[in-house]
Amino acid sequence: GAILWEANVLSLAGNSNLAFGMSASPLVVGDLLIVAAGNGAHSVLALNKANGEVVWQSPAGKGAYTSPMVTVLGGEKQILITSAAGPMGISLAGGKVLWKFPWEVSHDNNIAQPVVIDGERVFISAGYGKGCAMLAIIYENGQWLAEEQWRNRFMKNKFSSSVHLDGHLYGLDDTVLACLDAETGKRRWKGDRYGYGQLLLADGHLVIVSGEKGDLALVKALPDEPVEVARISALGARTWNHPVIVNGRLLIRNARTMACYDISPSAEPVRQ
């Protein structure tokens, strides 16, 4: 439990904080610790995970509220993050911006994580009336391209990311559960309202925590129609915190309460 090292990332980058405060999680990739670093010319840093020293600073521009991800696009392992100006790929070797796509949202509120599909496409979405788009990330003739395949307003993820299963995207269009065809962007259906909640994909089901009421719902991830299997009052109050599933347990919380539910196949059913 002893502190080995600590660092103020805003001071390291010479940046100011974001309007609503930084919310990104750090990311360990090999010997690097990738961190978002607020509002400034260099908003993504790579630190030596052993001592906290700066390895590189990426000229990613003003930051937003998404966390850095590691993925493979165009055959190259890279950092994927959405800044205030839109999504971009960043080289692990030196922090060079490989590609970027313009995607500006009111008040710089890029919050929902991008969704990588098949190592070639990236789905992006935002609330505040913005909508969604599918990008093809291509590397050819020594150049990176981010090409828009389709765009619409059928999926507006305010801060909970969509999920992808068998060619379909499931997510909260503002407060309404919706399903899109990932190939065309066509909306397959709109379901119930779950507020500005959170959503996970597990074993062909959507685990949804209702943002305003703190309800917990289980919905089958089917492209033809939404089938809600169960719903219980899990917290009884608003929660904007993301749930976690680990070893058959679901952990949820809000500003006052934390709860753990057994969702393993052998669990006894809860009836309300």
XYZ file of N, CA and C in Angstrom:
816
model
N 0.790 -1.221 0.000
C 0.000 0.000 0.000
C 0.823 1.272 0.000
N 2.136 1.156 0.007
C 2.998 2.345 0.009
C 2.979 3.007 -1.365
N 2.994 4.332 -1.377
C 3.044 5.084 -2.641
C 4.443 4.964 -3.230
N 4.529 4.434 -4.448
C 5.815 4.307 -5.128
C 6.170 5.590 -5.855
N 5.192 6.205 -6.469
C 5.386 7.508 -7.114
C 4.028 8.134 -7.333
N 3.994 9.433 -7.547
C 2.766 10.138 -7.872
C 3.099 11.326 -8.756
N 2.135 11.752 -9.552
C 2.367 12.855 -10.477
C 1.054 13.563 -10.762
N 1.105 14.867 -10.911
C -0.049 15.663 -11.322
C 0.012 15.797 -12.840
N -0.909 15.118 -13.532
C -0.813 15.068 -14.988
C -1.066 16.436 -15.623
N -1.898 17.269 -14.985
C -2.115 18.609 -15.528
C -0.829 19.423 -15.479
N -0.085 19.296 -14.378
C 1.188 20.013 -14.258
C 2.212 19.488 -15.260
N 2.241 18.170 -15.432
C 3.191 17.590 -16.379
C 2.954 18.101 -17.793
N 1.676 18.230 -18.171
C 1.351 18.650 -19.529
C 1.241 20.164 -19.667
N 1.227 20.892 -18.540
C 1.032 22.336 -18.601
C -0.380 22.701 -19.030
N -1.363 21.873 -18.638
C -2.743 22.057 -19.077
C -3.654 22.504 -17.941
N -4.858 22.968 -18.319
C -5.908 23.251 -17.349
C -6.890 22.086 -17.330
N -7.729 22.047 -16.281
C -8.714 20.972 -16.164
C -9.859 21.210 -17.147
N -10.634 20.168 -17.390
C -11.812 20.281 -18.236
C -12.945 20.947 -17.471
N -13.937 21.423 -18.202
C -15.037 22.172 -17.584
C -15.750 21.371 -16.511
N -15.954 20.070 -16.748
C -16.653 19.216 -15.785
C -15.707 18.281 -15.049
N -14.424 18.526 -15.156
C -13.434 17.702 -14.467
C -13.062 16.470 -15.259
N -11.809 16.088 -15.196
C -11.340 14.907 -15.923
C -11.996 13.651 -15.354
N -12.401 12.738 -16.252
C -13.073 11.518 -15.810
C -12.484 10.268 -16.447
N -11.418 10.402 -17.189
C -10.850 9.269 -17.927
C -10.068 8.336 -17.006
N -10.167 7.045 -17.283
C -9.364 6.051 -16.575
C -7.982 5.960 -17.219
N -6.940 5.666 -16.428
C -5.620 5.426 -17.012
C -5.576 4.057 -17.680
N -4.608 3.868 -18.546
C -4.492 2.635 -19.317
C -3.037 2.168 -19.318
N -2.810 0.908 -18.927
C -1.469 0.334 -18.954
C -1.302 -0.472 -20.238
N -0.261 -0.150 -20.998
C 0.089 -0.882 -22.224
C 1.583 -1.183 -22.151
N 1.923 -2.431 -21.876
C 3.329 -2.769 -21.718
C 3.936 -1.996 -20.558
N 5.000 -1.266 -20.828
C 5.661 -0.465 -19.793
C 5.111 0.954 -19.711
N 4.118 1.265 -20.529
C 3.578 2.614 -20.575
C 2.293 2.734 -19.770
N 2.104 3.877 -19.155
C 0.847 4.253 -18.515
C 0.290 5.427 -19.311
N -0.808 5.201 -20.035
C -1.401 6.226 -20.885
C -2.460 6.969 -20.081
N -2.361 8.298 -20.025
C -3.299 9.101 -19.257
C -3.795 10.282 -20.087
N -5.073 10.617 -19.892
C -5.612 11.852 -20.455
C -5.210 12.998 -19.537
N -4.936 14.162 -20.112
C -4.331 15.239 -19.332
C -4.992 16.585 -19.580
N -6.333 16.609 -19.655
C -7.048 17.877 -19.620
C -7.052 18.682 -20.892
N -7.033 19.997 -20.714
C -7.238 20.950 -21.798
C -5.930 21.626 -22.165
N -5.421 21.272 -23.342
C -4.176 21.866 -23.806
C -3.755 21.237 -25.114
N -2.616 21.677 -25.637
C -2.153 21.165 -26.925
C -1.800 19.687 -26.843
N -1.263 19.257 -25.707
C -0.866 17.860 -25.504
C -1.731 17.270 -24.401
N -2.838 16.636 -24.801
C -3.812 16.169 -23.813
C -3.732 14.672 -23.541
N -2.788 13.980 -24.173
C -2.563 12.563 -23.899
C -1.077 12.374 -23.602
N -0.793 11.753 -22.446
C 0.583 11.519 -22.037
C 0.841 10.028 -21.888
N 2.081 9.633 -22.153
C 2.546 8.291 -21.828
C 3.625 8.426 -20.766
N 3.396 7.755 -19.637
C 4.360 7.780 -18.538
C 5.003 6.408 -18.396
N 6.204 6.387 -17.862
C 6.825 5.133 -17.469
C 6.074 4.610 -16.247
N 5.463 3.437 -16.355
C 4.604 2.955 -15.270
C 5.401 2.658 -13.992
N 6.712 2.479 -14.129
C 7.521 2.138 -12.961
C 7.902 3.346 -12.126
N 8.019 4.534 -12.770
C 8.491 5.697 -12.019
C 7.722 6.983 -12.300
N 6.797 6.968 -13.252
C 5.991 8.152 -13.521
C 6.627 9.177 -14.423
N 7.790 8.886 -14.966
C 8.450 9.849 -15.849
C 7.740 9.904 -17.198
N 7.703 11.097 -17.805
C 7.048 11.281 -19.094
C 7.883 10.646 -20.199
N 7.250 9.745 -20.964
C 7.912 9.108 -22.104
C 7.617 9.897 -23.369
N 6.344 10.266 -23.554
C 5.983 11.142 -24.669
C 4.704 11.903 -24.351
N 4.529 13.023 -25.074
C 3.310 13.820 -25.011
C 2.730 13.890 -26.423
N 1.474 13.521 -26.562
C 0.871 13.508 -27.892
C 0.164 14.834 -28.172
N 0.356 15.392 -29.360
C -0.330 16.638 -29.733
C -1.786 16.375 -30.110
N -2.547 15.864 -29.150
C -3.924 15.441 -29.424
C -4.922 16.585 -29.344
N -4.485 17.753 -28.882
C -5.402 18.878 -28.759
C -6.236 18.779 -27.495
N -7.247 19.621 -27.385
C -8.076 19.687 -26.185
C -8.741 18.352 -25.895
N -8.678 17.935 -24.649
C -9.231 16.656 -24.255
C -10.739 16.700 -24.055
N -11.318 15.497 -23.917
C -12.747 15.364 -23.613
C -12.874 14.383 -22.451
N -13.979 13.649 -22.392
C -14.279 12.852 -21.204
C -14.175 11.349 -21.451
N -13.620 10.937 -22.586
C -13.440 9.520 -22.872
C -12.095 9.042 -22.338
N -12.003 7.736 -22.137
C -10.761 7.124 -21.673
C -9.970 6.568 -22.851
N -8.644 6.553 -22.756
C -7.841 5.947 -23.822
C -8.077 4.444 -23.874
N -8.094 3.886 -25.090
C -8.253 2.450 -25.329
C -7.088 1.982 -26.183
N -6.709 0.715 -26.040
C -5.713 0.142 -26.936
C -6.429 -0.821 -27.871
N -6.141 -0.694 -29.158
C -6.827 -1.523 -30.143
C -5.936 -1.676 -31.364
N -6.360 -2.505 -32.310
C -5.654 -2.659 -33.579
C -6.573 -2.162 -34.691
N -6.108 -1.181 -35.440
C -6.844 -0.627 -36.572
C -5.876 -0.488 -37.739
N -6.338 -0.849 -38.924
C -5.449 -0.784 -40.079
C -4.205 -1.622 -39.921
N -4.301 -2.676 -39.093
C -3.175 -3.568 -38.875
C -2.156 -3.078 -37.871
N -2.391 -1.922 -37.243
C -1.421 -1.378 -36.291
C -2.038 -1.206 -34.904
N -1.317 -1.684 -33.899
C -1.724 -1.489 -32.514
C -1.558 -0.015 -32.161
N -2.574 0.581 -31.574
C -2.560 2.026 -31.329
C -3.498 2.398 -30.191
N -3.389 3.646 -29.764
C -4.291 4.204 -28.759
C -5.450 4.867 -29.493
N -6.663 4.537 -29.071
C -7.879 5.166 -29.612
C -8.491 6.012 -28.505
N -8.731 7.276 -28.798
C -9.337 8.177 -27.825
C -10.129 9.238 -28.582
N -11.166 9.755 -27.946
C -11.945 10.841 -28.540
C -11.653 12.127 -27.788
N -11.125 13.098 -28.488
C -10.831 14.401 -27.904
C -12.047 15.303 -28.056
N -11.893 16.561 -27.694
C -12.980 17.520 -27.880
C -13.316 17.698 -29.354
N -12.335 17.462 -30.227
C -12.542 17.652 -31.660
C -12.980 16.389 -32.379
N -12.868 15.215 -31.722
C -13.290 13.979 -32.363
C -12.335 12.837 -32.093
N -12.663 11.624 -32.589
C -11.819 10.455 -32.355
C -10.518 10.527 -33.130
N -9.502 9.829 -32.584
C -8.200 9.795 -33.244
C -7.447 8.548 -32.817
N -6.498 8.164 -33.664
C -5.587 7.087 -33.336
C -4.214 7.663 -33.052
N -3.572 7.168 -31.997
C -2.278 7.689 -31.561
C -1.267 6.552 -31.520
N -0.102 6.774 -32.087
C 0.951 5.768 -32.127
C 1.485 5.489 -30.730
N 1.687 4.198 -30.416
C 2.283 3.832 -29.134
C 3.759 4.209 -29.079
N 4.369 4.328 -30.231
C 5.781 4.686 -30.298
C 5.919 6.181 -30.596
N 5.911 6.991 -29.570
C 6.149 8.423 -29.740
C 4.940 9.317 -29.640
N 3.710 8.754 -29.683
C 2.520 9.575 -29.497
C 2.080 10.354 -30.716
N 2.542 9.968 -31.892
C 2.124 10.656 -33.114
C 0.638 10.415 -33.385
N -0.070 11.456 -33.806
C -1.471 11.302 -34.204
C -1.495 10.701 -35.604
N -1.999 9.471 -35.702
C -2.011 8.756 -36.981
C -3.160 9.216 -37.864
N -4.334 9.369 -37.266
C -5.528 9.779 -38.005
C -6.476 10.464 -37.027
N -7.387 11.249 -37.560
C -8.422 11.860 -36.733
C -9.644 12.158 -37.591
N -10.775 12.288 -36.920
C -12.029 12.528 -37.614
C -12.782 13.631 -36.889
N -13.263 14.668 -37.602
C -13.954 15.779 -36.932
C -15.309 15.344 -36.370
N -15.493 15.548 -35.064
C -16.738 15.130 -34.395
C -16.909 16.008 -33.150
N -17.395 17.216 -33.369
C -17.533 18.172 -32.277
C -18.942 18.122 -31.707
N -19.033 18.220 -30.382
C -20.289 18.135 -29.653
C -20.432 19.383 -28.789
N -21.656 19.785 -28.544
C -21.937 20.939 -27.700
C -21.151 20.868 -26.392
N -20.500 21.977 -26.022
C -19.710 22.092 -24.788
C -18.556 21.085 -24.735
N -18.110 20.607 -25.892
C -17.003 19.645 -25.971
C -17.326 18.346 -25.245
N -18.613 17.978 -25.185
C -19.029 16.817 -24.399
C -18.975 15.512 -25.193
N -17.797 15.163 -25.657
C -17.561 13.807 -26.164
C -17.319 12.920 -24.944
N -18.280 12.028 -24.658
C -18.252 11.265 -23.403
C -18.260 9.760 -23.645
N -19.162 9.274 -24.503
C -19.283 7.830 -24.747
C -18.035 7.301 -25.450
N -17.612 6.099 -25.057
C -16.448 5.470 -25.676
C -16.758 5.047 -27.108
N -15.808 5.170 -28.026
C -15.998 4.605 -29.365
C -16.028 3.085 -29.288
N -16.682 2.459 -30.252
C -16.811 0.999 -30.292
C -16.081 0.490 -31.531
N -15.087 -0.369 -31.331
C -14.311 -0.926 -32.450
C -14.991 -2.191 -32.955
N -15.160 -2.287 -34.268
C -15.840 -3.417 -34.895
C -14.912 -4.046 -35.932
N -14.591 -5.308 -35.741
C -13.827 -6.098 -36.716
C -12.426 -5.551 -36.999
N -11.897 -4.717 -36.130
C -10.555 -4.195 -36.339
C -10.424 -3.261 -37.518
N -11.555 -2.862 -38.100
C -11.508 -2.008 -39.287
C -12.418 -0.787 -39.162
N -13.468 -0.909 -38.350
C -14.439 0.168 -38.252
C -14.560 0.654 -36.805
N -14.945 1.917 -36.676
C -15.139 2.531 -35.362
C -16.484 3.231 -35.353
N -17.321 2.862 -34.391
C -18.628 3.495 -34.208
C -18.498 4.582 -33.151
N -18.991 5.772 -33.467
C -18.940 6.891 -32.526
C -20.345 7.438 -32.325
N -20.605 7.972 -31.140
C -21.931 8.477 -30.832
C -21.834 9.524 -29.743
N -22.774 10.462 -29.741
C -22.806 11.499 -28.719
C -24.226 12.016 -28.561
N -24.534 12.502 -27.373
C -25.837 13.083 -27.087
C -25.898 14.537 -27.503
N -26.765 15.292 -26.833
C -26.930 16.718 -27.123
C -27.334 16.933 -28.586
N -28.131 15.997 -29.118
C -28.629 16.123 -30.481
C -27.657 15.740 -31.572
N -26.462 15.248 -31.224
C -25.428 14.980 -32.227
C -25.747 13.763 -33.091
N -25.896 12.586 -32.483
C -26.172 11.377 -33.243
C -24.996 10.425 -33.269
N -24.847 9.694 -34.377
C -23.826 8.653 -34.450
C -23.276 8.543 -35.863
N -22.144 7.835 -35.977
C -21.523 7.618 -37.285
C -20.667 6.369 -37.238
N -20.483 5.755 -38.402
C -19.578 4.622 -38.538
C -18.407 5.037 -39.414
N -17.189 4.788 -38.925
C -15.978 5.164 -39.640
C -15.217 3.924 -40.073
N -14.630 3.967 -41.247
C -13.690 2.944 -41.700
C -12.286 3.520 -41.560
N -11.420 2.837 -40.804
C -10.052 3.302 -40.594
C -9.140 2.503 -41.519
N -8.512 3.195 -42.452
C -7.781 2.540 -43.534
C -6.332 3.038 -43.562
N -5.404 2.099 -43.757
C -4.009 2.469 -43.978
C -3.572 1.909 -45.324
N -3.284 2.797 -46.258
C -2.836 2.368 -47.579
C -1.914 3.410 -48.187
N -0.951 2.934 -48.949
C 0.028 3.808 -49.611
C 0.705 4.759 -48.622
N 0.947 4.229 -47.401
C 1.661 5.021 -46.400
C 0.844 6.103 -45.732
N -0.477 6.095 -45.948
C -1.324 7.131 -45.356
C -2.496 6.516 -44.596
N -2.908 7.228 -43.539
C -4.071 6.838 -42.761
C -5.287 7.648 -43.215
N -6.425 6.951 -43.328
C -7.677 7.600 -43.697
C -8.770 7.190 -42.728
N -9.620 8.132 -42.366
C -10.813 7.853 -41.573
C -12.005 8.259 -42.425
N -12.665 7.256 -43.014
C -13.748 7.517 -43.956
C -15.101 7.248 -43.316
N -16.013 8.209 -43.445
C -17.352 8.048 -42.906
C -18.174 7.127 -43.805
N -18.733 6.065 -43.229
C -19.571 5.138 -43.989
C -21.041 5.502 -43.906
N -21.496 5.929 -42.760
C -22.869 6.421 -42.597
C -22.963 7.264 -41.332
N -24.039 8.050 -41.280
C -24.266 8.935 -40.128
C -25.773 9.153 -39.983
N -26.256 9.192 -38.753
C -27.657 9.518 -38.504
C -27.834 9.965 -37.050
N -29.086 10.210 -36.667
C -29.391 10.616 -35.285
C -30.244 9.578 -34.559
N -30.108 8.324 -34.982
C -30.901 7.255 -34.377
C -30.288 6.718 -33.082
N -29.022 7.083 -32.809
C -28.370 6.626 -31.585
C -27.545 7.778 -31.020
N -28.035 8.356 -29.936
C -27.364 9.489 -29.319
C -26.938 9.079 -27.908
N -25.753 8.458 -27.816
C -25.221 8.031 -26.520
C -24.737 9.238 -25.744
N -25.444 9.594 -24.681
C -25.021 10.771 -23.928
C -23.722 10.497 -23.184
N -23.703 9.433 -22.377
C -22.425 9.063 -21.768
C -22.238 7.561 -21.598
N -23.240 6.763 -21.877
C -23.086 5.311 -21.839
C -22.873 4.791 -23.256
N -21.805 4.034 -23.466
C -21.455 3.567 -24.800
C -22.405 2.485 -25.280
N -22.544 2.384 -26.584
C -23.272 1.276 -27.181
C -22.423 0.008 -27.127
N -23.057 -1.133 -27.445
C -22.344 -2.409 -27.544
C -22.674 -3.032 -28.892
N -21.784 -3.919 -29.350
C -21.939 -4.544 -30.665
C -22.050 -6.056 -30.509
N -23.036 -6.650 -31.189
C -23.211 -8.100 -31.172
C -23.803 -8.549 -32.493
N -23.097 -9.449 -33.182
C -23.607 -10.088 -34.396
C -24.154 -9.086 -35.416
N -23.377 -8.043 -35.684
C -23.753 -7.095 -36.726
C -24.767 -6.052 -36.316
N -25.048 -5.935 -35.023
C -26.021 -4.953 -34.549
C -25.464 -4.180 -33.354
N -25.887 -2.934 -33.264
C -25.485 -2.050 -32.171
C -26.679 -1.829 -31.255
N -26.452 -1.987 -29.961
C -27.486 -1.769 -28.960
C -27.001 -0.672 -28.017
N -27.883 0.277 -27.727
C -27.477 1.356 -26.843
C -28.648 2.226 -26.464
N -28.358 3.238 -25.656
C -29.371 4.183 -25.209
C -29.336 5.414 -26.101
N -30.406 5.569 -26.871
C -30.589 6.767 -27.694
C -31.170 7.834 -26.780
N -30.308 8.669 -26.218
C -30.673 9.522 -25.075
C -31.158 8.618 -23.953
N -32.464 8.484 -23.753
C -32.961 7.668 -22.645
C -33.669 6.396 -23.112
N -33.768 6.186 -24.437
C -34.548 5.071 -24.990
C -33.610 3.997 -25.537
N -33.852 2.746 -25.164
C -33.068 1.637 -25.695
C -33.365 1.464 -27.184
N -32.310 1.298 -27.986
C -32.480 1.191 -29.434
C -31.488 0.194 -30.009
N -31.801 -0.277 -31.232
C -30.941 -1.215 -31.951
C -30.747 -0.716 -33.378
N -29.500 -0.695 -33.843
C -29.173 -0.289 -35.211
C -28.464 -1.418 -35.936
N -28.652 -1.484 -37.236
C -27.875 -2.358 -38.101
C -26.496 -1.712 -38.273
N -25.446 -2.423 -37.872
C -24.101 -1.838 -37.900
C -23.597 -1.604 -39.320
N -24.119 -2.332 -40.289
C -23.657 -2.192 -41.661
C -24.235 -0.954 -42.335
N -25.510 -0.672 -42.066
C -26.204 0.397 -42.783
C -26.586 1.588 -41.906
N -26.626 1.375 -40.596
C -27.101 2.421 -39.692
C -28.611 2.451 -39.540
N -29.299 1.567 -40.250
C -30.755 1.530 -40.183
C -31.209 1.135 -38.785
N -32.230 1.838 -38.272
C -32.754 1.508 -36.954
C -33.667 0.296 -37.046
N -33.385 -0.711 -36.223
C -34.206 -1.918 -36.206
C -35.401 -1.770 -35.263
N -35.169 -1.146 -34.110
C -36.283 -0.917 -33.174
C -35.906 0.103 -32.109
N -36.946 0.634 -31.480
C -36.810 1.448 -30.271
C -37.601 0.761 -29.163
N -37.036 0.691 -27.979
C -37.668 0.004 -26.864
C -38.109 0.948 -25.763
N -37.985 0.479 -24.522
C -38.419 1.259 -23.361
C -37.414 2.340 -23.006
N -37.875 3.235 -22.144
C -37.001 4.272 -21.602
C -36.307 3.757 -20.334
N -35.016 4.013 -20.257
C -34.242 3.617 -19.080
C -33.479 4.796 -18.484
N -33.863 6.001 -18.895
C -33.173 7.174 -18.384
C -31.756 7.251 -18.929
N -30.970 8.171 -18.381
C -29.561 8.269 -18.769
C -28.798 7.223 -17.961
N -29.002 5.973 -18.367
C -28.449 4.863 -17.609
C -27.162 4.329 -18.196
N -26.816 3.118 -17.750
C -25.591 2.452 -18.175
C -25.939 1.076 -18.702
N -25.085 0.547 -19.572
C -25.433 -0.678 -20.288
C -24.203 -1.557 -20.470
N -24.387 -2.864 -20.203
C -23.347 -3.858 -20.434
C -23.908 -4.985 -21.293
N -23.029 -5.655 -22.035
C -23.404 -6.833 -22.805
C -22.816 -8.055 -22.115
N -23.669 -9.052 -21.803
C -23.199 -10.262 -21.140
C -24.037 -11.450 -21.584
N -23.394 -12.440 -22.204
C -24.053 -13.691 -22.555
C -25.321 -13.464 -23.374
N -25.232 -12.581 -24.380
C -26.371 -12.332 -25.255
C -27.473 -11.496 -24.638
N -27.202 -10.878 -23.509
C -28.184 -10.038 -22.827
C -27.606 -8.653 -22.557
N -28.497 -7.685 -22.461
C -28.122 -6.334 -22.064
C -28.461 -6.166 -20.594
N -27.468 -5.819 -19.803
C -27.673 -5.507 -18.390
C -27.722 -3.990 -18.286
N -28.868 -3.462 -17.919
C -29.096 -2.016 -17.956
C -29.401 -1.511 -16.554
N -28.668 -0.489 -16.135
C -28.976 0.198 -14.888
C -29.658 1.510 -15.238
N -30.908 1.651 -14.827
C -31.673 2.861 -15.131
C -31.090 4.046 -14.385
N -30.760 5.091 -15.119
C -30.063 6.226 -14.523
C -30.856 6.968 -13.479
N -32.129 7.264 -13.745
C -32.904 8.115 -12.848
C -33.462 7.357 -11.640
N -33.856 6.082 -11.829
C -34.508 5.330 -10.763
C -33.597 4.325 -10.066
N -32.465 4.001 -10.685
C -31.605 2.993 -10.101
C -32.149 1.590 -10.258
N -33.068 1.378 -11.235
C -33.578 0.041 -11.518
C -32.528 -0.769 -12.275
N -32.619 -2.074 -12.150
C -31.751 -2.992 -12.870
C -32.606 -3.834 -13.796
N -32.299 -3.824 -15.092
C -33.097 -4.553 -16.076
C -32.221 -5.505 -16.871
N -32.816 -6.626 -17.275
C -32.156 -7.602 -18.122
C -32.966 -7.735 -19.402
N -32.334 -7.437 -20.550
C -33.015 -7.431 -21.840
C -32.237 -8.317 -22.814
N -32.940 -9.200 -23.534
C -32.283 -10.018 -24.544
C -31.815 -9.141 -25.703
N -30.569 -9.335 -26.124
C -30.016 -8.572 -27.246
C -30.414 -9.249 -28.554
N -31.592 -8.892 -29.045
C -32.145 -9.483 -30.261
C -32.410 -8.386 -31.285
N -32.074 -8.593 -32.566
C -32.263 -7.538 -33.563
C -33.709 -7.336 -33.998
N -34.584 -8.302 -33.717
C -35.968 -8.198 -34.183
C -36.855 -7.387 -33.238
N -36.644 -7.548 -31.933
C -37.447 -6.826 -30.952
C -36.778 -6.909 -29.593
N -37.003 -5.920 -28.732
C -36.454 -5.991 -27.383
C -37.325 -6.887 -26.503
N -36.696 -7.764 -25.751
C -37.421 -8.643 -24.835
C -36.846 -8.443 -23.441
N -37.595 -7.714 -22.597
C -37.152 -7.502 -21.231
C -37.487 -8.740 -20.400
N -36.456 -9.364 -19.849
C -36.631 -10.592 -19.081
C -37.016 -10.289 -17.640
N -36.409 -9.269 -17.062
C -36.676 -8.949 -15.659
C -36.280 -7.514 -15.375
N -36.885 -6.968 -14.314
C -36.504 -5.639 -13.830
C -36.759 -5.582 -12.321
N -35.785 -5.084 -11.571
C -35.931 -4.924 -10.132
C -35.464 -3.535 -9.719
N -35.903 -3.098 -8.575
C -35.413 -1.849 -7.995
C -34.112 -2.153 -7.263
N -32.989 -1.782 -7.864
C -31.690 -2.205 -7.349
C -31.080 -1.216 -6.363
N -31.210 0.067 -6.641
C -30.646 1.088 -5.759
C -31.709 2.038 -5.215
N -32.790 2.207 -5.969
C -33.869 3.068 -5.511
C -33.599 4.548 -5.630
N -32.534 4.923 -6.325
C -32.194 6.333 -6.522
C -31.306 6.457 -7.744
N -31.158 7.665 -8.235
C -30.405 7.906 -9.464
C -28.958 7.441 -9.358
N -28.468 6.863 -10.446
C -27.057 6.506 -10.535
C -26.546 6.790 -11.942
N -25.398 7.433 -12.028
C -24.715 7.646 -13.303
C -23.381 6.899 -13.315
N -23.220 5.981 -12.389
C -21.976 5.223 -12.291
C -22.083 3.927 -13.085
N -21.004 3.573 -13.760
C -21.033 2.403 -14.627
C -20.953 1.119 -13.807
N -21.787 0.115 -14.124
C -21.731 -1.165 -13.412
C -20.545 -2.010 -13.867
N -20.259 -3.056 -13.096
C -19.166 -3.979 -13.401
C -19.647 -5.400 -13.146
N -19.318 -6.308 -14.063
C -19.587 -7.726 -13.873
C -18.261 -8.460 -13.726
N -18.129 -9.248 -12.655
C -16.919 -10.030 -12.447
C -17.275 -11.304 -11.683
N -16.867 -12.446 -12.228
C -17.072 -13.742 -11.571
C -18.516 -13.973 -11.150
N -19.445 -13.647 -12.034
C -20.845 -13.900 -11.751
C -21.489 -12.916 -10.789
N -20.813 -11.840 -10.482
C -21.360 -10.818 -9.589
C -21.479 -9.487 -10.331
N -22.575 -8.802 -10.085
C -22.804 -7.474 -10.658
C -22.692 -6.445 -9.546
N -21.787 -5.493 -9.715
C -21.599 -4.433 -8.728
C -22.104 -3.121 -9.299
N -22.971 -2.441 -8.545
C -23.526 -1.159 -8.955
C -23.454 -0.203 -7.776
N -23.447 1.093 -8.076
C -23.401 2.076 -6.991
C -23.911 3.422 -7.472
N -24.180 4.300 -6.517
C -24.391 5.718 -6.801
C -23.601 6.501 -5.769
N -23.970 7.758 -5.537
C -23.177 8.592 -4.631
C -23.313 8.177 -3.166
N -24.323 7.352 -2.849
C -24.567 7.007 -1.448
C -24.506 5.512 -1.152
N -24.803 4.675 -2.138
C -24.991 3.249 -1.884
C -24.238 2.410 -2.902
N -23.757 1.254 -2.438
C -23.164 0.268 -3.334
C -23.837 -1.068 -3.072
N -24.075 -1.840 -4.133
C -24.734 -3.128 -3.990
C -24.075 -4.152 -4.900
N -24.122 -5.408 -4.478
C -23.581 -6.509 -5.258
C -24.670 -7.545 -5.425
N -24.922 -7.964 -6.682
C -25.941 -8.962 -6.993
C -25.287 -10.195 -7.592
N -25.749 -11.357 -7.138
C -25.295 -12.622 -7.697
C -26.089 -12.889 -8.973
N -25.435 -12.866 -10.126
C -26.123 -13.107 -11.404
C -25.581 -14.358 -12.087
N -24.943 -15.220 -11.308
C -24.437 -16.476 -11.851
C -25.599 -17.414 -12.159
N -25.404 -18.418 -13.015
C -26.487 -19.336 -13.367
C -27.122 -20.045 -12.158
N -26.356 -20.217 -11.074
C -26.863 -20.932 -9.909
C -27.549 -20.021 -8.897
N -27.620 -18.720 -9.200
C -28.179 -17.776 -8.230
C -29.681 -17.987 -8.057
N -30.159 -17.751 -6.837
C -31.584 -17.817 -6.555
C -32.250 -16.566 -7.131
N -33.436 -16.711 -7.767
C -34.094 -15.540 -8.356
C -34.603 -14.583 -7.297
N -34.565 -13.284 -7.640
C -35.113 -12.241 -6.774
C -36.461 -11.831 -7.335
N -37.491 -11.870 -6.542
C -38.828 -11.523 -7.003
C -39.320 -10.308 -6.237
N -39.870 -9.330 -6.993
C -40.382 -8.102 -6.375
C -41.792 -7.818 -6.872
